[in-house]
Tab-separated table of C-alpha atoms in Angstrom:
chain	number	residue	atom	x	y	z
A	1	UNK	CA	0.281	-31.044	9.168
A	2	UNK	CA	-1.455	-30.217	5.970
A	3	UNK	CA	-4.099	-27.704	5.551
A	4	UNK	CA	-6.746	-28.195	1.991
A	5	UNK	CA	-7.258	-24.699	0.703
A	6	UNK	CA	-10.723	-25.274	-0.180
A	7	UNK	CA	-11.612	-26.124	3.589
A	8	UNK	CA	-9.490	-22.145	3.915
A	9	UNK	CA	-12.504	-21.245	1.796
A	10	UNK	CA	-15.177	-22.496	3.424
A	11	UNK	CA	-14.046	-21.165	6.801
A	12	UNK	CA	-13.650	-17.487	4.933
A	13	UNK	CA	-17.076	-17.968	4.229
A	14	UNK	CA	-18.192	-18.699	7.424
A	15	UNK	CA	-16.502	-16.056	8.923
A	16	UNK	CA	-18.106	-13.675	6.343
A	17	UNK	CA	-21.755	-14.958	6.619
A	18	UNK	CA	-21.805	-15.698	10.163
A	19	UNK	CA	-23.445	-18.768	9.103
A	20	UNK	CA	-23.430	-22.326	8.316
A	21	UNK	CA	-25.824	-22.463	5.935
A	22	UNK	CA	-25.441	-19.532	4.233
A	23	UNK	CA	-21.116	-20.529	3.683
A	24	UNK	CA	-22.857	-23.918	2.231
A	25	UNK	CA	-24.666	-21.682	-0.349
A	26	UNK	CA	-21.678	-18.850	-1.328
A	27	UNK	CA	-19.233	-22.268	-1.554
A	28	UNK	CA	-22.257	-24.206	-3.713
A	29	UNK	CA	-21.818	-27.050	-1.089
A	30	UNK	CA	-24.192	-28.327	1.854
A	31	UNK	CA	-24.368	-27.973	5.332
A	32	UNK	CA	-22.724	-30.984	6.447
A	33	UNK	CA	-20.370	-30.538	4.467
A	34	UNK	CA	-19.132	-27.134	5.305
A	35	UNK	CA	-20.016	-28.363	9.160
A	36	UNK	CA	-17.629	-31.114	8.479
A	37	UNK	CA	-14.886	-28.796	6.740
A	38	UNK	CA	-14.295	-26.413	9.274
A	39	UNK	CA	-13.958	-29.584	12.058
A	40	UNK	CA	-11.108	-30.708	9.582
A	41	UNK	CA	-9.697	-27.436	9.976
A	42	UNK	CA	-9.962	-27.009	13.382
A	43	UNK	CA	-8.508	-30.820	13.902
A	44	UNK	CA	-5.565	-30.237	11.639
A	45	UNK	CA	-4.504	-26.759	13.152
A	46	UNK	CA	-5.210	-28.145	16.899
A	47	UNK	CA	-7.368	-24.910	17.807
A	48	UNK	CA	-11.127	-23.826	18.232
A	49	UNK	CA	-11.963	-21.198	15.235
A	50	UNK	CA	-15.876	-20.947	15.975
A	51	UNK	CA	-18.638	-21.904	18.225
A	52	UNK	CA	-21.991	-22.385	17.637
A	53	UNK	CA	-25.227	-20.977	19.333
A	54	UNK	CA	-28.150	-22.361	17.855
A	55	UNK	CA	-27.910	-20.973	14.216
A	56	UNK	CA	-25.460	-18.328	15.353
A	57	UNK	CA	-21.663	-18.574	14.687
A	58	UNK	CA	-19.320	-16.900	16.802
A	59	UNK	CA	-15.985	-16.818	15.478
A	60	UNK	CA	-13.081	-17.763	18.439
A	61	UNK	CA	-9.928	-15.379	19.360
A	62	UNK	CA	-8.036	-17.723	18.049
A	63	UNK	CA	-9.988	-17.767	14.767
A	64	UNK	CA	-9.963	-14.234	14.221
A	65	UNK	CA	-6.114	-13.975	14.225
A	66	UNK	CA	-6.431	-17.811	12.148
A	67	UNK	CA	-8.495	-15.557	9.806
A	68	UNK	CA	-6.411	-12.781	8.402
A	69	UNK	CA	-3.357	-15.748	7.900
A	70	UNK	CA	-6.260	-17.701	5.905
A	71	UNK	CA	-6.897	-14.571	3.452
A	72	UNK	CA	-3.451	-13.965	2.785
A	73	UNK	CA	-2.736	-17.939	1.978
A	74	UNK	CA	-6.303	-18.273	-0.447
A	75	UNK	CA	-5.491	-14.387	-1.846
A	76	UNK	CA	-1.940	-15.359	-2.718
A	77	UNK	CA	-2.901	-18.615	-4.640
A	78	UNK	CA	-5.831	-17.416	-6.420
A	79	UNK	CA	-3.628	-14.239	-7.616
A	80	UNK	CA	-0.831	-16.893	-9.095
A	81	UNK	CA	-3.433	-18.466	-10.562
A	82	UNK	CA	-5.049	-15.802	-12.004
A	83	UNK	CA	-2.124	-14.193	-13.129
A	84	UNK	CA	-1.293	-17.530	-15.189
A	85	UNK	CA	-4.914	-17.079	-16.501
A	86	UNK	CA	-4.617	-13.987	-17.933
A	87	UNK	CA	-1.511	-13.983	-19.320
A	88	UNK	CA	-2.911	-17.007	-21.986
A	89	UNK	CA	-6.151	-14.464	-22.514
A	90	UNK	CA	-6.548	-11.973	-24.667
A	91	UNK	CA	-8.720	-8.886	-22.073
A	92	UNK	CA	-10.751	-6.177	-23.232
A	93	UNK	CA	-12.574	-3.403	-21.667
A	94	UNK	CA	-11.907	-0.719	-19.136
A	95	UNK	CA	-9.660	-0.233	-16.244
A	96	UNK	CA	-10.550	3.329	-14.098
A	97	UNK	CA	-7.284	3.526	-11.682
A	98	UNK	CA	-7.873	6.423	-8.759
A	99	UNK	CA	-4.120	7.366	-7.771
A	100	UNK	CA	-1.943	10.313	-6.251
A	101	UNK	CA	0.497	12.289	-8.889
A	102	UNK	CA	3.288	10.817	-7.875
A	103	UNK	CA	2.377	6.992	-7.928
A	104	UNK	CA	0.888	7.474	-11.198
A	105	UNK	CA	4.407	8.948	-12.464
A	106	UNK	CA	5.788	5.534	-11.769
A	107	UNK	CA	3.120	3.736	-13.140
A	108	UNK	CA	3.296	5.519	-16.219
A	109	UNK	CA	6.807	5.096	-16.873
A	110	UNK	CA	6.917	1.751	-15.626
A	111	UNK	CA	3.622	-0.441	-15.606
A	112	UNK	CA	0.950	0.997	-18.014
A	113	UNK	CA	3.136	0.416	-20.878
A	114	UNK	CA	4.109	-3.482	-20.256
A	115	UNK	CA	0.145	-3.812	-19.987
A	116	UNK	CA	-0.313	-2.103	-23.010
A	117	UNK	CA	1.848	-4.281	-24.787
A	118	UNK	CA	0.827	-7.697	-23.102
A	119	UNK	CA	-2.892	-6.898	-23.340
A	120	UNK	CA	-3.592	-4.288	-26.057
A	121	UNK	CA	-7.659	-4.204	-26.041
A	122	UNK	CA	-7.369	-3.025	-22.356
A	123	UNK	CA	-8.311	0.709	-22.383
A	124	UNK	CA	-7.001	2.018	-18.817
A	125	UNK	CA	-7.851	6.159	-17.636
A	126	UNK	CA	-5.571	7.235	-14.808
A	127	UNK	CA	-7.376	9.806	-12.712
A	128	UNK	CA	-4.843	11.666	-10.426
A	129	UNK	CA	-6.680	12.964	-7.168
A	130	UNK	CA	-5.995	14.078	-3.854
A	131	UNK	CA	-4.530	11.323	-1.695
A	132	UNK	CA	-6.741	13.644	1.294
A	133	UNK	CA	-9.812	12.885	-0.475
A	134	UNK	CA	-9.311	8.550	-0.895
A	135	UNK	CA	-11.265	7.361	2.119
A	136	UNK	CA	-13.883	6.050	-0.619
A	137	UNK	CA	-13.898	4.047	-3.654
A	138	UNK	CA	-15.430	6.089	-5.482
A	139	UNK	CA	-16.286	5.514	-9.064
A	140	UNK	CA	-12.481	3.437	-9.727
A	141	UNK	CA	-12.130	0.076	-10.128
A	142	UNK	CA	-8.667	0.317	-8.354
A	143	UNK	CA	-7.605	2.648	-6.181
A	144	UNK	CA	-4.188	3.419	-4.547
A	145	UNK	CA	-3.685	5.402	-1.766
A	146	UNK	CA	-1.541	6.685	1.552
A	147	UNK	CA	-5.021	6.329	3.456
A	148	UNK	CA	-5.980	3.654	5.565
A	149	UNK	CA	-9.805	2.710	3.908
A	150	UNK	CA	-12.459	3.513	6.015
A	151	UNK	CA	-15.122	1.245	3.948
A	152	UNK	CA	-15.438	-2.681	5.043
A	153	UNK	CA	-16.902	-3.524	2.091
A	154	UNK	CA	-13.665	-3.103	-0.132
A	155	UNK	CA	-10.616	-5.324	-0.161
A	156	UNK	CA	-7.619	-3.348	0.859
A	157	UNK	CA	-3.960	-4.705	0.922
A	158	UNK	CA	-0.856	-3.534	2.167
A	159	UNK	CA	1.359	-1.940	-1.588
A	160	UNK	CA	4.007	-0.846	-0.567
A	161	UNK	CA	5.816	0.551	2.417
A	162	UNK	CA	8.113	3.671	1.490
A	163	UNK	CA	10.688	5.286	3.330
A	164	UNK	CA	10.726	9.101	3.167
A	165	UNK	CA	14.225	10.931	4.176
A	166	UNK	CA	14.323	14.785	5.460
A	167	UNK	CA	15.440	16.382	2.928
A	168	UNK	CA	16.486	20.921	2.277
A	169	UNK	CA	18.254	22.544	-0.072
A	170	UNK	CA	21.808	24.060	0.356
A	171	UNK	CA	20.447	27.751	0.242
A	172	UNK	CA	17.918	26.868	2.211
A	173	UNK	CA	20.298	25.394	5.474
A	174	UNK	CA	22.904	28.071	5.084
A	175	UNK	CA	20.381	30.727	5.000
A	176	UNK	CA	19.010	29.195	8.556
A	177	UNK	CA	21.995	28.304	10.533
A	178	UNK	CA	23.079	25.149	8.687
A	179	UNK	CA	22.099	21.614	8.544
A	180	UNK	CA	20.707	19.978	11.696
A	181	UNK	CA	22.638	18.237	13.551
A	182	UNK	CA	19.602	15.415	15.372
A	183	UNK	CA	16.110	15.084	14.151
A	184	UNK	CA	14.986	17.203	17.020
A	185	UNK	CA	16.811	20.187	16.002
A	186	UNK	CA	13.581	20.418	13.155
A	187	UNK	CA	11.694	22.642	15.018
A	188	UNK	CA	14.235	25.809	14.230
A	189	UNK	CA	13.175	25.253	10.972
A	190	UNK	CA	10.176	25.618	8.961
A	191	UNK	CA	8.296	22.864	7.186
A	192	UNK	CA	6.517	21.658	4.400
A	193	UNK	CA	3.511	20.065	4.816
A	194	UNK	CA	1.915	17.108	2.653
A	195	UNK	CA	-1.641	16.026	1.917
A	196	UNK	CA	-0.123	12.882	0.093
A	197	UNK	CA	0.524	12.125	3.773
A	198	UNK	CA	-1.793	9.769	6.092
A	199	UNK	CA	-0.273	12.408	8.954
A	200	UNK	CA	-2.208	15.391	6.751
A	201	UNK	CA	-3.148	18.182	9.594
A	202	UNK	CA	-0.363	17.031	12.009
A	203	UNK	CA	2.605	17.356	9.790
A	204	UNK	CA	3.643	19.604	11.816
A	205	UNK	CA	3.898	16.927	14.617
A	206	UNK	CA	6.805	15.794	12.936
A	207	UNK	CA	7.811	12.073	13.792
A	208	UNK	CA	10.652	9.739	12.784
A	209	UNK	CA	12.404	6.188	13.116
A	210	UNK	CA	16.234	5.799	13.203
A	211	UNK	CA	18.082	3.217	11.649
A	212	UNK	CA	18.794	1.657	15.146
A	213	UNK	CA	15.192	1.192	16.360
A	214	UNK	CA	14.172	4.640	18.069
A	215	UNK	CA	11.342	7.136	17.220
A	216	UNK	CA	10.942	10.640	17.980
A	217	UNK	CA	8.927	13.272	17.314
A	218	UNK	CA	8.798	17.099	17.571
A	219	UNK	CA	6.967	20.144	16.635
A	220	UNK	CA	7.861	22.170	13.442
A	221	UNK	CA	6.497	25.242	12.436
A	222	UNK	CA	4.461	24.328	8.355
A	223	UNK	CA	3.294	27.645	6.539
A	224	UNK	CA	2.688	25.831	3.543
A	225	UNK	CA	0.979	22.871	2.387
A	226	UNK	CA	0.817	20.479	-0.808
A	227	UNK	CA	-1.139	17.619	-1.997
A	228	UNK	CA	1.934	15.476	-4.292
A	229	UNK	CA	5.394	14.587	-3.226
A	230	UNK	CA	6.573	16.133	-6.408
A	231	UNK	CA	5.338	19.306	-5.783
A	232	UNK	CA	6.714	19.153	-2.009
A	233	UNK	CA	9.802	18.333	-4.404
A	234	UNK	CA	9.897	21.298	-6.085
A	235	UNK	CA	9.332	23.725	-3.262
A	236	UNK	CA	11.886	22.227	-1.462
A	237	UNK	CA	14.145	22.812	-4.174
A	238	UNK	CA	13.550	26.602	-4.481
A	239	UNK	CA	13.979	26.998	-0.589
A	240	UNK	CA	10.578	26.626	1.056
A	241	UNK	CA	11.263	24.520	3.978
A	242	UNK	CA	12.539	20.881	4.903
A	243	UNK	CA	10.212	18.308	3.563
A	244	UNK	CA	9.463	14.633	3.860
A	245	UNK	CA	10.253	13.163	0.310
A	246	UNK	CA	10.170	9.500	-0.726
A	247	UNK	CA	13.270	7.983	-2.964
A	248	UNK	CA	11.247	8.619	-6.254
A	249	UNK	CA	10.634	11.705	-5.630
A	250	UNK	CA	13.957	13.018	-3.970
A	251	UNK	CA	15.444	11.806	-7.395
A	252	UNK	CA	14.123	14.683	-8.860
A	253	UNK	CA	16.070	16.521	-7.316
A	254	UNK	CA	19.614	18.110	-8.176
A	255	UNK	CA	22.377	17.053	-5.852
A	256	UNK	CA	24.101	20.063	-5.688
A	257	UNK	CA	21.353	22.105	-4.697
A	258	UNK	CA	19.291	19.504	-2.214
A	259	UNK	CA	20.808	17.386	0.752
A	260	UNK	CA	18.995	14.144	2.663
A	261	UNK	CA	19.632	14.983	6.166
A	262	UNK	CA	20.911	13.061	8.965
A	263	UNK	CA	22.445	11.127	6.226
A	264	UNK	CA	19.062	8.924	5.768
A	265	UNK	CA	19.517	7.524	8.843
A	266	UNK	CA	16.172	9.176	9.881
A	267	UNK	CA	13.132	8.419	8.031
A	268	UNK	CA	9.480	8.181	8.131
A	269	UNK	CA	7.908	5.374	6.869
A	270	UNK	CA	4.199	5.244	4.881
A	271	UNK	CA	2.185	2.551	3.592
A	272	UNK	CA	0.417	2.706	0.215
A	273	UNK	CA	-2.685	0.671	-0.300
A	274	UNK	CA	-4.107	-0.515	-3.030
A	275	UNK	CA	-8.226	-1.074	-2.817
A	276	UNK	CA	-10.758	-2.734	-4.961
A	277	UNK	CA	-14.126	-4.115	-5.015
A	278	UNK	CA	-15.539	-7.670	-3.206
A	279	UNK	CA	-14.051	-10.535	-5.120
A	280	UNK	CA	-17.246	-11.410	-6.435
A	281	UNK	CA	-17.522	-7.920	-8.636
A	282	UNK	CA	-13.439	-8.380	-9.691
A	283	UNK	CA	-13.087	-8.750	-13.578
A	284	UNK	CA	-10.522	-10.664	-15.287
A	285	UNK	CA	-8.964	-7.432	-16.454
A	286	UNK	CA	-9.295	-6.247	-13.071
A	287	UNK	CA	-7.490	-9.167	-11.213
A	288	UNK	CA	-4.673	-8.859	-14.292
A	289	UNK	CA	-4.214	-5.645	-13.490
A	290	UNK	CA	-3.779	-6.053	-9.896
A	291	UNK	CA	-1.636	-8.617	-10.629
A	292	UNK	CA	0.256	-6.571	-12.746
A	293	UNK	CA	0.660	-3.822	-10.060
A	294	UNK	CA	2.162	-5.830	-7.369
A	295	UNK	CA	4.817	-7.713	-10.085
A	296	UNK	CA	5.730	-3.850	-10.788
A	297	UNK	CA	6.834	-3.703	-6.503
A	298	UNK	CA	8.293	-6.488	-6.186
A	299	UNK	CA	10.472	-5.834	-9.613
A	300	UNK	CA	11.408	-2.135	-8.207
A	301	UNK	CA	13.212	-2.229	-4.643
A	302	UNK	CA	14.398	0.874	-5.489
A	303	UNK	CA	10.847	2.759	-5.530
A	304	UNK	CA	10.985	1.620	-1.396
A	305	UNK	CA	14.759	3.653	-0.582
A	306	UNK	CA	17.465	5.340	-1.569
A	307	UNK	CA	20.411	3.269	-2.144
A	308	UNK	CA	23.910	4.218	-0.020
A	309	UNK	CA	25.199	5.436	-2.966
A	310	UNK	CA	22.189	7.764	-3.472
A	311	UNK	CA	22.569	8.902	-0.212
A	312	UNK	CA	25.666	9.674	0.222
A	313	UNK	CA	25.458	12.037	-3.505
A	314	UNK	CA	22.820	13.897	-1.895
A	315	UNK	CA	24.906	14.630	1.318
A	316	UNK	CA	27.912	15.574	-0.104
């Protein structure tokens, strides 16, 4: 079986417009043609994707879940394509990035410079804000964030996915009993709660995976809240409480004053997003950039865990 991208298109655009005749004019193409397309499709994959009353479309069960595979497939091509673009361009104007303290740490040490260098007439402000507060766009052209977005009319894709370990300092454990022996234990102990959390306001509703497959959750007491995983960092460091912590910011941290508990075999994981306009409003610059952003995940592994050897220093 082989599927032609451009009839992925045209059934994207169907699926956005509801309508024949309006996917003919957003794909510059007629009718019949678009009519005739999505048939193709629907022959080649051996499934119904819509139906058609009068000049209503309804798109099928089967072509909603057909849908969100379709994205990814014409998202990931036109991105390679892009990327190949850009890098023979020469970009100018502005970039406005919308992004929590810690993320932009990474960025700065890691991805703003390589863009500086490739594309030098690209002028890029980094605006730090309050992951609590990045339900909306806003006025960024790309913004990354711990929230799910709430708007439909922005494209938002799946970052990153970050493991954060449980994670005290030594005065801290021997001053209440010692280290825990099981997740559940955490309710003896006082927490440290994180805006730069999608759980914000139910911290203390504190919830885990294991390494072997099981969650948990239990109630721990949080008198004191941040909005950055650095700062959560930092109080955890002087003694505040047991905090959440992902690798890059537990690095931070000075092994012989901080353990990762349960010896990171209990975590909590959190997507990052990373949200922009409608295709249609996405600037050259812009899809470089975005570009740019996911090369700097997949070259960093380490941003997602702590390596063994990490762990182990920081249970020692």
């Amino acid at each position: 079986m082989s599927v032609n991208i451009d009839d992925l298109r045209i059934f994207l655009a169907v699926c956005k417009t509801r309508s024949i005749t309006q996917a003919a004019v957003a794909c510059n193409t007629s009718s019949s043609t678009v009519s005739r397309r999505v048939k193709a499709l629907e022959k080649d994959l051996g499934i119904k994707l819509i139906q058609k009353y009068g000049s209503a479309i309804r798109i099928t069960p089967d072509g909603a879940t057909f849908k969100s595979t379709a994205k990814q497939i014409v998202n990931k091509l036109e991105f390679s394509i892009e990327q190949l673009s850009c890098k023979r361009s020469r970009l100018k104007g502005v970039i406005k990035l919308g992004i929590s303290h810690t993320f932009a740490r990474h960025l700065c040490t890691h991805v703003i410079p390589r863009i500086i260098e490739d594309q030098p007439e690209i002028d890029i402000q980094i605006i730090t804000i309050n992951p609590a507060l990045t339900y909306t766009m806003g006025d960024f052209d790309i913004l990354i964030t711990p929230m799910e977005i709430q708007d439909q009319s922005l494209i938002a894709r799946k970052l990153v996915t970050l493991k954060r370990y449980f994670v005290a300092s030594k005065q801290y454990l021997a001053a209440n009993g010692g280290s825990p022996k099981n997740p559940y234990q955490l309710r003896n102990y006082t927490g440290i709660d994180n805006a730069s959390s999608r759980h914000h306001g139910v911290e203390a509703n504190c919830s885990w995976t294991t390494e072997d497959g099981k969650d948990g959750h239990c109630q721990v007491i949080c008198r004191m809240s941040v909005d950055s995983f650095d700062l959560a960092a930092t109080l955890t460091e002087q003694g505040a409480g047991i905090s959440l912590l992902p690798a890059g910011s537990i690095r931070l941290l000075s092994p012989d004053k901080c353990s990762v508990l349960f010896n990171g075999t209990a975590y909590n994981e959190q997507t990052v997003y990373i949200a922009y306009r409608d295709k249609e409003y996405i600037t050259e610059r812009l899809r470089y950039t975005i570009s740019e952003l996911f090369n700097f995940i997949d070259d960093m592994p380490e941003l997602r865990r702590l390596t063994e050897e990490e762990i182990q220093n920081y249970c020692l």
